[in-house]
mmCIF file of C-alpha atoms and ligand atoms in Angstrom:
data_model
loop_
_atom_site.group_PDB
_atom_site.id
_atom_site.type_symbol
_atom_site.label_atom_id
_atom_site.label_comp_id
_atom_site.label_asym_id
_atom_site.label_seq_id
_atom_site.Cartn_x
_atom_site.Cartn_y
_atom_site.Cartn_z
ATOM 1 C CA MET A 1 72.317 24.966 -41.497
ATOM 2 C CA LYS A 2 74.004 22.870 -44.113
ATOM 3 C CA LEU A 3 71.817 22.398 -47.178
ATOM 4 C CA VAL A 4 72.493 19.411 -49.407
ATOM 5 C CA ILE A 5 70.494 19.367 -52.632
ATOM 6 C CA GLU A 6 70.047 16.014 -54.318
ATOM 7 C CA GLN A 7 68.779 15.395 -57.834
ATOM 8 C CA ASP A 8 65.666 13.462 -56.848
ATOM 9 C CA TYR A 9 63.987 11.483 -54.081
ATOM 10 C CA ALA A 10 66.092 8.362 -54.708
ATOM 11 C CA ALA A 11 69.325 10.333 -54.336
ATOM 12 C CA LEU A 12 67.966 12.095 -51.242
ATOM 13 C CA SER A 13 67.134 8.735 -49.705
ATOM 14 C CA LEU A 14 70.573 7.301 -50.354
ATOM 15 C CA ALA A 15 72.329 10.403 -49.012
ATOM 16 C CA ALA A 16 70.156 10.347 -45.901
ATOM 17 C CA ALA A 17 70.807 6.643 -45.321
ATOM 18 C CA ARG A 18 74.562 7.209 -45.598
ATOM 19 C CA PHE A 19 74.305 10.113 -43.167
ATOM 20 C CA ILE A 20 72.418 8.014 -40.618
ATOM 21 C CA ALA A 21 74.727 5.022 -41.041
ATOM 22 C CA GLY A 22 77.726 7.325 -40.572
ATOM 23 C CA ALA A 23 76.295 8.622 -37.314
ATOM 24 C CA VAL A 24 75.759 5.046 -36.084
ATOM 25 C CA VAL A 25 79.297 4.033 -36.976
ATOM 26 C CA GLU A 26 80.608 7.078 -35.118
ATOM 27 C CA LYS A 27 78.573 6.292 -32.011
ATOM 28 C CA PRO A 28 76.859 2.880 -32.059
ATOM 29 C CA GLU A 29 74.908 3.561 -28.860
ATOM 30 C CA SER A 30 73.486 6.871 -30.159
ATOM 31 C CA ALA A 31 70.158 8.126 -28.875
ATOM 32 C CA VAL A 32 68.202 8.492 -32.107
ATOM 33 C CA VAL A 33 64.692 9.791 -32.622
ATOM 34 C CA VAL A 34 63.036 8.445 -35.744
ATOM 35 C CA ALA A 35 60.473 10.357 -37.806
ATOM 36 C CA THR A 36 57.637 8.630 -39.580
ATOM 37 C CA GLY A 37 55.799 10.259 -42.518
ATOM 38 C CA ASN A 38 56.403 9.629 -46.197
ATOM 39 C CA THR A 39 59.645 11.524 -46.658
ATOM 40 C CA PRO A 40 62.086 9.261 -44.749
ATOM 41 C CA ILE A 41 60.678 5.960 -46.035
ATOM 42 C CA GLY A 42 63.183 5.749 -48.902
ATOM 43 C CA ALA A 43 66.042 6.561 -46.531
ATOM 44 C CA TYR A 44 65.014 3.745 -44.188
ATOM 45 C CA GLU A 45 64.835 1.315 -47.118
ATOM 46 C CA GLN A 46 68.331 2.314 -48.189
ATOM 47 C CA LEU A 47 69.523 2.066 -44.598
ATOM 48 C CA ALA A 48 68.349 -1.547 -44.396
ATOM 49 C CA LEU A 49 70.226 -2.271 -47.640
ATOM 50 C CA LEU A 50 73.394 -0.670 -46.262
ATOM 51 C CA GLN A 51 73.049 -2.787 -43.156
ATOM 52 C CA LYS A 52 72.732 -5.973 -45.238
ATOM 53 C CA GLN A 53 75.914 -4.986 -47.048
ATOM 54 C CA GLY A 54 77.566 -4.960 -43.629
ATOM 55 C CA GLY A 55 77.979 -1.228 -43.463
ATOM 56 C CA PHE A 56 77.019 -0.706 -39.841
ATOM 57 C CA ASP A 57 75.460 -2.292 -36.777
ATOM 58 C CA PRO A 58 72.364 -0.513 -35.402
ATOM 59 C CA SER A 59 71.707 -3.050 -32.635
ATOM 60 C CA ARG A 60 73.008 -0.833 -29.815
ATOM 61 C CA LEU A 61 70.995 2.263 -30.734
ATOM 62 C CA ASN A 62 68.859 3.888 -28.069
ATOM 63 C CA LEU A 63 65.736 4.626 -30.105
ATOM 64 C CA PHE A 64 62.928 7.083 -29.433
ATOM 65 C CA GLN A 65 59.593 7.597 -31.072
ATOM 66 C CA LEU A 66 59.139 11.167 -32.361
ATOM 67 C CA ASP A 67 55.387 11.588 -32.076
ATOM 68 C CA GLU A 68 52.168 9.629 -31.812
ATOM 69 C CA TYR A 69 48.447 10.075 -32.197
ATOM 70 C CA LEU A 70 46.522 10.071 -28.978
ATOM 71 C CA GLY A 71 43.438 8.030 -28.276
ATOM 72 C CA LEU A 72 43.922 5.109 -30.641
ATOM 73 C CA ALA A 73 43.881 1.512 -29.405
ATOM 74 C CA ALA A 74 47.360 -0.015 -29.200
ATOM 75 C CA GLY A 75 46.769 -2.338 -32.154
ATOM 76 C CA ASP A 76 45.226 0.294 -34.432
ATOM 77 C CA SER A 77 46.853 0.227 -37.874
ATOM 78 C CA ARG A 78 47.130 4.036 -37.870
ATOM 79 C CA THR A 79 49.526 4.343 -34.945
ATOM 80 C CA LEU A 80 52.821 6.043 -35.740
ATOM 81 C CA TRP A 81 54.476 3.408 -33.570
ATOM 82 C CA GLY A 82 53.228 0.797 -36.042
ATOM 83 C CA TRP A 83 54.673 2.901 -38.858
ATOM 84 C CA MET A 84 58.044 3.196 -37.111
ATOM 85 C CA ASP A 85 58.015 -0.529 -36.450
ATOM 86 C CA ARG A 86 57.274 -1.414 -40.097
ATOM 87 C CA ALA A 87 59.564 1.181 -41.669
ATOM 88 C CA PHE A 88 62.547 1.189 -39.315
ATOM 89 C CA ILE A 89 62.585 -1.391 -36.510
ATOM 90 C CA GLN A 90 61.690 -4.524 -38.462
ATOM 91 C CA PRO A 91 63.767 -3.859 -41.608
ATOM 92 C CA LEU A 92 66.825 -3.307 -39.394
ATOM 93 C CA GLY A 93 66.017 -6.364 -37.275
ATOM 94 C CA LEU A 94 65.966 -4.358 -34.045
ATOM 95 C CA ALA A 95 64.315 -5.155 -30.730
ATOM 96 C CA ALA A 96 61.103 -3.195 -30.305
ATOM 97 C CA ASP A 97 61.135 -3.541 -26.508
ATOM 98 C CA ASN A 98 63.872 -0.997 -25.900
ATOM 99 C CA VAL A 99 62.320 1.874 -27.846
ATOM 100 C CA VAL A 100 61.208 4.839 -25.737
ATOM 101 C CA ARG A 101 57.632 5.265 -26.824
ATOM 102 C CA LEU A 102 54.730 7.650 -26.626
ATOM 103 C CA HIS A 103 51.911 5.181 -26.146
ATOM 104 C CA CYS A 104 48.793 6.107 -28.130
ATOM 105 C CA ASP A 105 46.488 4.494 -25.562
ATOM 106 C CA THR A 106 47.882 6.211 -22.489
ATOM 107 C CA THR A 107 45.260 7.449 -20.065
ATOM 108 C CA ASP A 108 47.686 10.025 -18.678
ATOM 109 C CA ALA A 109 49.395 11.820 -21.551
ATOM 110 C CA ASP A 110 51.118 14.302 -19.233
ATOM 111 C CA SER A 111 52.873 11.526 -17.303
ATOM 112 C CA THR A 112 53.757 9.719 -20.533
ATOM 113 C CA CYS A 113 55.348 12.885 -21.902
ATOM 114 C CA GLN A 114 57.206 13.606 -18.658
ATOM 115 C CA ALA A 115 58.580 10.060 -18.597
ATOM 116 C CA TYR A 116 59.700 10.511 -22.211
ATOM 117 C CA ASP A 117 61.565 13.732 -21.376
ATOM 118 C CA ALA A 118 63.173 12.044 -18.386
ATOM 119 C CA ALA A 119 64.411 9.282 -20.712
ATOM 120 C CA VAL A 120 65.780 11.859 -23.170
ATOM 121 C CA ALA A 121 67.585 13.604 -20.305
ATOM 122 C CA ALA A 122 68.927 10.281 -18.983
ATOM 123 C CA ALA A 123 70.375 9.599 -22.446
ATOM 124 C CA GLY A 124 72.151 12.961 -22.293
ATOM 125 C CA GLY A 125 69.844 14.320 -25.001
ATOM 126 C CA PHE A 126 69.405 12.975 -28.503
ATOM 127 C CA ASP A 127 72.523 12.350 -30.540
ATOM 128 C CA LEU A 128 70.555 12.415 -33.781
ATOM 129 C CA CYS A 129 67.075 13.597 -34.694
ATOM 130 C CA ILE A 130 65.753 12.388 -38.026
ATOM 131 C CA LEU A 131 62.969 14.768 -39.023
ATOM 132 C CA GLY A 132 60.550 15.521 -41.826
ATOM 133 C CA LEU A 133 59.023 18.944 -42.427
ATOM 134 C CA GLY A 134 55.310 19.591 -42.114
ATOM 135 C CA PRO A 135 53.590 21.712 -44.750
ATOM 136 C CA ASN A 136 52.865 24.217 -41.975
ATOM 137 C CA GLY A 137 56.482 24.262 -40.784
ATOM 138 C CA HIS A 138 55.967 21.840 -37.928
ATOM 139 C CA LEU A 139 58.678 19.508 -36.632
ATOM 140 C CA ALA A 140 57.159 16.321 -35.255
ATOM 141 C CA PHE A 141 53.726 17.583 -34.125
ATOM 142 C CA ASN A 142 55.016 20.893 -32.813
ATOM 143 C CA GLU A 143 52.246 22.779 -34.524
ATOM 144 C CA PRO A 144 52.531 26.528 -35.034
ATOM 145 C CA PRO A 145 52.761 28.510 -32.893
ATOM 146 C CA ALA A 146 55.275 26.458 -30.869
ATOM 147 C CA ALA A 147 57.824 27.837 -28.453
ATOM 148 C CA ALA A 148 61.454 26.775 -28.797
ATOM 149 C CA ASP A 149 61.510 25.698 -25.158
ATOM 150 C CA SER A 150 58.332 23.599 -25.322
ATOM 151 C CA ASN A 151 58.677 20.158 -23.774
ATOM 152 C CA THR A 152 57.154 16.888 -24.933
ATOM 153 C CA ARG A 153 53.402 17.278 -24.596
ATOM 154 C CA LYS A 154 49.894 16.616 -25.760
ATOM 155 C CA VAL A 155 48.830 18.743 -28.752
ATOM 156 C CA ILE A 156 45.745 19.406 -30.849
ATOM 157 C CA LEU A 157 46.511 18.888 -34.508
ATOM 158 C CA THR A 158 46.056 21.837 -36.859
ATOM 159 C CA GLU A 159 43.793 21.654 -39.873
ATOM 160 C CA GLU A 160 46.843 21.556 -42.165
ATOM 161 C CA SER A 161 48.293 18.538 -40.399
ATOM 162 C CA ILE A 162 44.951 16.747 -40.385
ATOM 163 C CA VAL A 163 44.658 17.310 -44.140
ATOM 164 C CA SER A 164 48.230 16.225 -44.846
ATOM 165 C CA ASN A 165 47.943 13.172 -42.562
ATOM 166 C CA SER A 166 44.657 12.182 -44.203
ATOM 167 C CA ALA A 167 46.736 11.140 -47.227
ATOM 168 C CA TYR A 168 48.244 8.382 -45.051
ATOM 169 C CA TRP A 169 44.973 6.895 -43.869
ATOM 170 C CA GLY A 170 42.476 7.497 -46.671
ATOM 171 C CA GLY A 171 40.419 10.412 -45.402
ATOM 172 C CA ARG A 172 40.395 13.191 -42.847
ATOM 173 C CA ASP A 173 37.810 11.415 -40.702
ATOM 174 C CA LYS A 174 40.445 8.717 -40.110
ATOM 175 C CA VAL A 175 42.989 11.149 -38.650
ATOM 176 C CA PRO A 176 42.983 11.466 -34.850
ATOM 177 C CA LEU A 177 42.661 15.069 -33.700
ATOM 178 C CA GLN A 178 45.128 14.885 -30.821
ATOM 179 C CA ALA A 179 48.680 13.701 -30.527
ATOM 180 C CA MET A 180 51.788 13.681 -28.367
ATOM 181 C CA THR A 181 54.966 15.180 -29.712
ATOM 182 C CA ALA A 182 58.585 15.310 -28.696
ATOM 183 C CA GLY A 183 59.060 18.919 -27.618
ATOM 184 C CA LEU A 184 61.029 21.499 -29.527
ATOM 185 C CA ALA A 185 63.267 21.750 -26.450
ATOM 186 C CA GLN A 186 64.196 18.073 -26.791
ATOM 187 C CA ILE A 187 64.550 18.278 -30.585
ATOM 188 C CA LEU A 188 66.631 21.457 -30.563
ATOM 189 C CA GLY A 189 68.738 19.971 -27.771
ATOM 190 C CA SER A 190 69.818 17.189 -30.128
ATOM 191 C CA LYS A 191 73.534 17.146 -30.907
ATOM 192 C CA ARG A 192 72.832 16.619 -34.589
ATOM 193 C CA ILE A 193 69.692 17.074 -36.670
ATOM 194 C CA LEU A 194 68.873 15.653 -40.088
ATOM 195 C CA LEU A 195 65.914 17.269 -41.860
ATOM 196 C CA LEU A 196 64.597 15.581 -44.993
ATOM 197 C CA VAL A 197 62.475 17.558 -47.440
ATOM 198 C CA SER A 198 61.086 16.305 -50.724
ATOM 199 C CA GLY A 199 58.772 17.578 -53.426
ATOM 200 C CA ALA A 200 57.560 20.862 -54.899
ATOM 201 C CA LYS A 201 54.791 21.188 -52.328
ATOM 202 C CA LYS A 202 57.432 21.725 -49.625
ATOM 203 C CA ARG A 203 59.333 24.399 -51.596
ATOM 204 C CA ASP A 204 57.751 27.476 -50.049
ATOM 205 C CA ILE A 205 57.878 26.244 -46.483
ATOM 206 C CA LEU A 206 61.498 25.084 -46.887
ATOM 207 C CA GLN A 207 62.429 28.563 -48.105
ATOM 208 C CA ARG A 208 60.857 30.061 -44.985
ATOM 209 C CA VAL A 209 62.622 27.541 -42.756
ATOM 210 C CA LEU A 210 66.017 28.218 -44.302
ATOM 211 C CA SER A 211 65.945 31.966 -44.671
ATOM 212 C CA GLY A 212 62.753 33.434 -43.271
ATOM 213 C CA PRO A 213 62.440 35.008 -39.840
ATOM 214 C CA VAL A 214 62.979 32.737 -36.832
ATOM 215 C CA THR A 215 59.502 32.532 -35.410
ATOM 216 C CA SER A 216 57.231 30.234 -33.437
ATOM 217 C CA ASP A 217 54.808 30.544 -36.369
ATOM 218 C CA VAL A 218 57.240 28.391 -38.370
ATOM 219 C CA PRO A 219 58.548 25.999 -35.707
ATOM 220 C CA ALA A 220 61.218 24.549 -38.010
ATOM 221 C CA SER A 221 62.736 28.037 -38.419
ATOM 222 C CA PHE A 222 64.275 27.531 -34.952
ATOM 223 C CA LEU A 223 66.674 25.150 -36.692
ATOM 224 C CA GLN A 224 68.497 28.287 -37.908
ATOM 225 C CA LEU A 225 69.689 28.748 -34.323
ATOM 226 C CA HIS A 226 71.099 25.212 -34.027
ATOM 227 C CA GLY A 227 74.773 24.577 -34.742
ATOM 228 C CA ASN A 228 74.557 21.165 -36.404
ATOM 229 C CA VAL A 229 71.636 20.790 -38.805
ATOM 230 C CA THR A 230 71.900 19.065 -42.164
ATOM 231 C CA VAL A 231 68.983 19.545 -44.530
ATOM 232 C CA ILE A 232 68.848 17.075 -47.393
ATOM 233 C CA ALA A 233 66.346 18.196 -50.012
ATOM 234 C CA ASP A 234 65.624 17.083 -53.518
ATOM 235 C CA LYS A 235 65.671 19.595 -56.373
ATOM 236 C CA GLU A 236 61.904 19.903 -56.421
ATOM 237 C CA ALA A 237 61.848 21.050 -52.811
ATOM 238 C CA ALA A 238 64.970 23.176 -52.964
HETATM 239 P P1 LIG B 1 55.730 13.813 -44.787
HETATM 240 O O1 LIG B 1 55.349 14.444 -43.383
HETATM 241 O O2 LIG B 1 57.116 13.304 -44.672
HETATM 242 O O3 LIG B 1 54.721 12.715 -45.016
HETATM 243 O O4 LIG B 1 55.619 14.918 -45.802
HETATM 244 C C1 LIG B 1 56.204 15.336 -42.755
HETATM 245 C C2 LIG B 1 55.537 15.938 -41.544
HETATM 246 O O5 LIG B 1 54.342 16.220 -41.597
HETATM 247 O O6 LIG B 1 56.227 16.177 -40.552
#
């Protein structure tokens, strides 16, 4: 894993935006899976600025949702699709119709997840995964313990994820208890992975991810086995 340490969150965001823009320039039709969560928000803002400066054209990207709560109505303000739309799709002026989604209101999560994996396979795997790091070491909603070969599937959120997600929605009672997540198999099959980590509260888990044992108890530790991972962390996290 390549670790890039930036001075602060603003520098992390700019470095991440340049990384993503570089990947798009290299392959404009890249299959890209886009994390939500707080960490990449600054990077997406910077990315939109880079685009306005004419730095790259994201219009041909083949975009995928990374994860989604299960059991919310389609228009619910808490959906991660809504977050992706507000933070990434709209600022870049992209078409929402082409995104491969995990629909929160599906009545058949297994089929939804299988269709997602078929779309990932049809794209030849992800070219770029943009990921945040959960306080429990999860990637997307691959909650510990998660096997490296786990496919996209329905999951029950852990207490730690419910608590950390409650910060997004103003209370733990607002956090759905189930979700769908891109599988570790699909994530680890990505040609390139960008992991963004910010803040002192991620310091211990980042240490375990970078140099602890590779274990399903810390799903992100499987990144140690991948040949092309860039971790951009700010000083507080690193
Ligand atoms: P965060 O979430 O970016 O809001 O810290 C990361 C995650 O839980 O995967």
